[in-house]
């Protein structure tokens, strides 16, 4: 308990301790790949917890107004094309499946399998974004973008509150879509890395972390879909 | 120069002020005392055990662990005492006495407008009688302000689109500061005034000195002007609910929720009639948002209030529900409480 | 004062002067560094510059407040000054200060690691900070912002004619800098401790940084999304927070304070960590009640999330909400009290050396105590009704933030200066500065408690004439305080060239950071340490050293 041994005679400059096999992707400040993997994974989980708080803030505000203006919220949800949202939900869940398979392939060292699954994930993610673009365009034309461009007026008495709903719709789905776009960009980079053969049984951490991020984005959507598309309530009249 | 030229606290000019000062004194003595004691101990120990050639290393000694428990439990108990006293004082500050005189205030960038029930209007000055509780009902025309009377030890934020109340009872005559205490823009520090506390006789004289009629009677004129009476007749044949005797009663809405007919409810019904439709009536009332100014709203509300027979019995206590129109939980489905109410959007 | 004394006798000073500063030359080697020590220096330079900017606003305000009339600045300019003083000092100085400078530099050293878990993200943190600072500077030059650092709606969304969008965007970016720092620290503490370094052998500074990181990670995203919604409302004119459009201004306040109250614990927890280190070093004792002090950091982090609406007692919340938040606010004071009493108890039968860092920390303990107890005043709702939004609050938070956090930052800067730079600062000048800061601080801010109770509201450009005497006292104190801050700027810079070279452990302290050279080599330790001793195990270290000398 009282033995203090710190360092020995310092080595000559430039001399560093190397491990038996210095993996090309082992960063110098980690002792080994295991520590690097654990640190990176923990880092991604921690980052996702900040994302939960981030989305959580606007979701809390959404809920407060939902409870305050239930009719307007129901009408706002009725303006969405629910089956497009449903398709998007299924598409995203499938993309999570392909992402999980990509991680599995990386763990098993299957280079092309990893590449194909990542491409598939990107494909389904792009479908999602394409559908979203279509919805957004339609909303814009219908006058459902809040602010000066808002000219939806089917229920004049509730128009300001429906505008508030649409504010949350655009905020929530917009932030989500932004996260998906970033995810898509990351996927492109990972497809390239996988194709170059960077990943294998002893180094698949990055793919796993990408998978965590992608699954998180999927889970956010699984909340957004019922919150924004599936509210049923008494309509006016 | 006398010591009285350097006061440490404002004059005590309200019923609540001595209580606030007493708590302050207690806090100063206890907190100041504990702090000074701590500093003294630090000072003594730092000198007594200073590092000298003979005292290079600390002695291997740990004070008893029971000390740890002591200075967790004892401060906690003292804190709880402070909490209770502070809360009790807060209740006194919030609870409006029964026979309060009503005054209405509007805050706007950058002035205070006061209206007395008898119709007198003032800007940046408020005349009140001594020895009577005064209830101020107030709203802002633009941003958040805060009405602050240092000598009464009370302040409350003044919000746009929502009525808040505060009350005080002055205990001495004189001229005292009014400050705006919530930053509101360029002339925030210029949004100040004076409260003139007068003997009741003088106050009556002042009141009588010219008014356009009471707020309520001015409200009646507006009631005709905006043709409210075409739907709100005094019998059941009208298109709108009867307003006679309405104030303070419980109203049942179309969705079977209930609501108390107070100032906020009346105000909302004028500005946003679709928000709460009374059971049995069609939603045909047009909105007057943008047509009725804040001042006129006060007069209309005052008029409808004057039509009621249950003035204060239902709304005696300044609790969260008093300026709140919902008798039910804000989370009741379909209650549809707009955020104007205190409990609606902000739990 | 004799020079270095206690050496780790088994540590051999390398002949070469190769350390993290001399490892590489050229601006690019600094601007693209991944080394946590270099990034700490980058932060040190940046936040010092921003501190001077924030201080400039304060100085001009205090000059204006010498007279009751608003005669030096226009009202709009004054309003911009107090807004920018708050924004710069809170977001660009206080929140980064100890974590980004001292935490960045010391955490890997204290853990026996070569760097933080994510060095590139660390550099990204700094760049985000710089981008936000440049944006902020641009906004200041092109007109500034006048909403107050609290951005209350609807003033900030519908009424202010200033660069609200720009400044909130800058705050949004610097928030991410803070989040990434917290992420880095949390993962590093979990995964990169040296062999044998169990949780309860960790220095209390590490515990404090751990608790701070939790708060940074969980609170800052809520500010981020609140600012996003604010920006949306400002640009698009919807009514999330505007009552005229169906929104609720109190919703903004709740969301804003949900972050901004924990934010003050981001500012004070690291300071408390520094206090524990300095007290231990200059008493040569393990902090009394180590376990309680460690847990109290976690308790403050947790409880700090439960009290936000005590900023809203008069804003329009219900009586029952107010009581709950008042009750919880008293709760959160308990762990802070534990720390103060434990530091005091550590002095008993210790060996107390009143060097500059210790002077700053003793000042910290005193001033934080005063600031903290005035928080108790504010938590008593009946009293808060009178003093909220007055100078009483201004005095309270300056006592904890400046008398507290900044004093601790100065203490830490002086304590670890030899480690960071390899040089000693001039002790007598430093003590003089510490005393000037202490005296100047009290003269500046204590009168403000009285001003507040007398009724002077905050954010006032012009004030009632009877408040002048106290204001003049406050400004006089500020001028002393300014000198007290200017001195370290001068002598610390001076010491870089002319200060006495420092050895590995000039204070004779226990801690892994003192077991490597001053300044440390790039990789921190030539060999990963294996820890077999408790935190602050002074008796054991002394036995191992086998020598006792004066410091």
Short mmCIF file of N, CA, C and O in Angstrom, two decimals, chain B residues 65 68, chain C residues 200 204 207 286-297 342:
data_model
loop_
_atom_site.label_atom_id
_atom_site.label_comp_id
_atom_site.label_asym_id
_atom_site.label_seq_id
_atom_site.Cartn_x
_atom_site.Cartn_y
_atom_site.Cartn_z
N UNK B 65 -15.78 10.61 13.04
CA UNK B 65 -16.74 10.61 11.94
C UNK B 65 -18.09 11.20 12.37
O UNK B 65 -18.87 11.62 11.52
N UNK B 68 -19.02 14.47 10.97
CA UNK B 68 -19.62 14.47 9.62
C UNK B 68 -21.13 14.43 9.73
O UNK B 68 -21.84 15.21 9.09
N UNK C 200 -12.14 4.77 -5.66
CA UNK C 200 -11.93 5.47 -4.40
C UNK C 200 -10.45 5.73 -4.11
O UNK C 200 -10.10 6.09 -2.99
N UNK C 204 -9.90 13.87 -5.72
CA UNK C 204 -11.25 14.44 -5.68
C UNK C 204 -11.51 15.35 -6.86
O UNK C 204 -12.66 15.58 -7.24
N UNK C 207 -13.22 13.17 -9.32
CA UNK C 207 -14.63 13.00 -8.96
C UNK C 207 -15.43 14.23 -9.37
O UNK C 207 -16.54 14.14 -9.89
N UNK C 286 -4.84 13.89 3.71
CA UNK C 286 -6.00 13.45 2.94
C UNK C 286 -7.20 14.27 3.40
O UNK C 286 -7.36 14.53 4.59
N UNK C 287 -8.01 14.68 2.44
CA UNK C 287 -9.20 15.47 2.78
C UNK C 287 -10.06 14.68 3.75
O UNK C 287 -10.33 13.50 3.54
N UNK C 288 -10.49 15.35 4.81
CA UNK C 288 -11.36 14.70 5.78
C UNK C 288 -12.66 14.26 5.11
O UNK C 288 -13.28 15.01 4.38
N UNK C 289 -13.05 13.04 5.36
CA UNK C 289 -14.31 12.57 4.80
C UNK C 289 -14.26 12.46 3.30
O UNK C 289 -15.20 12.86 2.62
N UNK C 290 -13.15 11.90 2.79
CA UNK C 290 -12.97 11.77 1.34
C UNK C 290 -14.20 11.21 0.65
O UNK C 290 -14.67 11.73 -0.36
N UNK C 291 -14.74 10.14 1.22
CA UNK C 291 -15.87 9.48 0.56
C UNK C 291 -17.08 10.40 0.50
O UNK C 291 -17.77 10.48 -0.52
N UNK C 292 -17.31 11.13 1.59
CA UNK C 292 -18.45 12.05 1.59
C UNK C 292 -18.25 13.16 0.58
O UNK C 292 -19.20 13.58 -0.09
N UNK C 293 -17.01 13.65 0.50
CA UNK C 293 -16.77 14.72 -0.47
C UNK C 293 -16.97 14.20 -1.89
O UNK C 293 -17.57 14.87 -2.74
N UNK C 294 -16.49 12.98 -2.14
CA UNK C 294 -16.67 12.41 -3.48
C UNK C 294 -18.16 12.27 -3.82
O UNK C 294 -18.63 12.71 -4.86
N UNK C 295 -18.91 11.67 -2.90
CA UNK C 295 -20.34 11.47 -3.15
C UNK C 295 -21.09 12.79 -3.21
O UNK C 295 -22.09 12.91 -3.93
N UNK C 296 -20.63 13.79 -2.45
CA UNK C 296 -21.35 15.06 -2.47
C UNK C 296 -21.30 15.69 -3.85
O UNK C 296 -22.23 16.38 -4.26
N UNK C 297 -20.21 15.46 -4.61
CA UNK C 297 -20.17 15.98 -5.98
C UNK C 297 -21.28 15.35 -6.80
O UNK C 297 -21.99 16.04 -7.55
N UNK C 342 -15.85 19.88 5.58
CA UNK C 342 -14.78 18.88 5.47
C UNK C 342 -13.44 19.52 5.14
O UNK C 342 -12.40 19.12 5.66
#
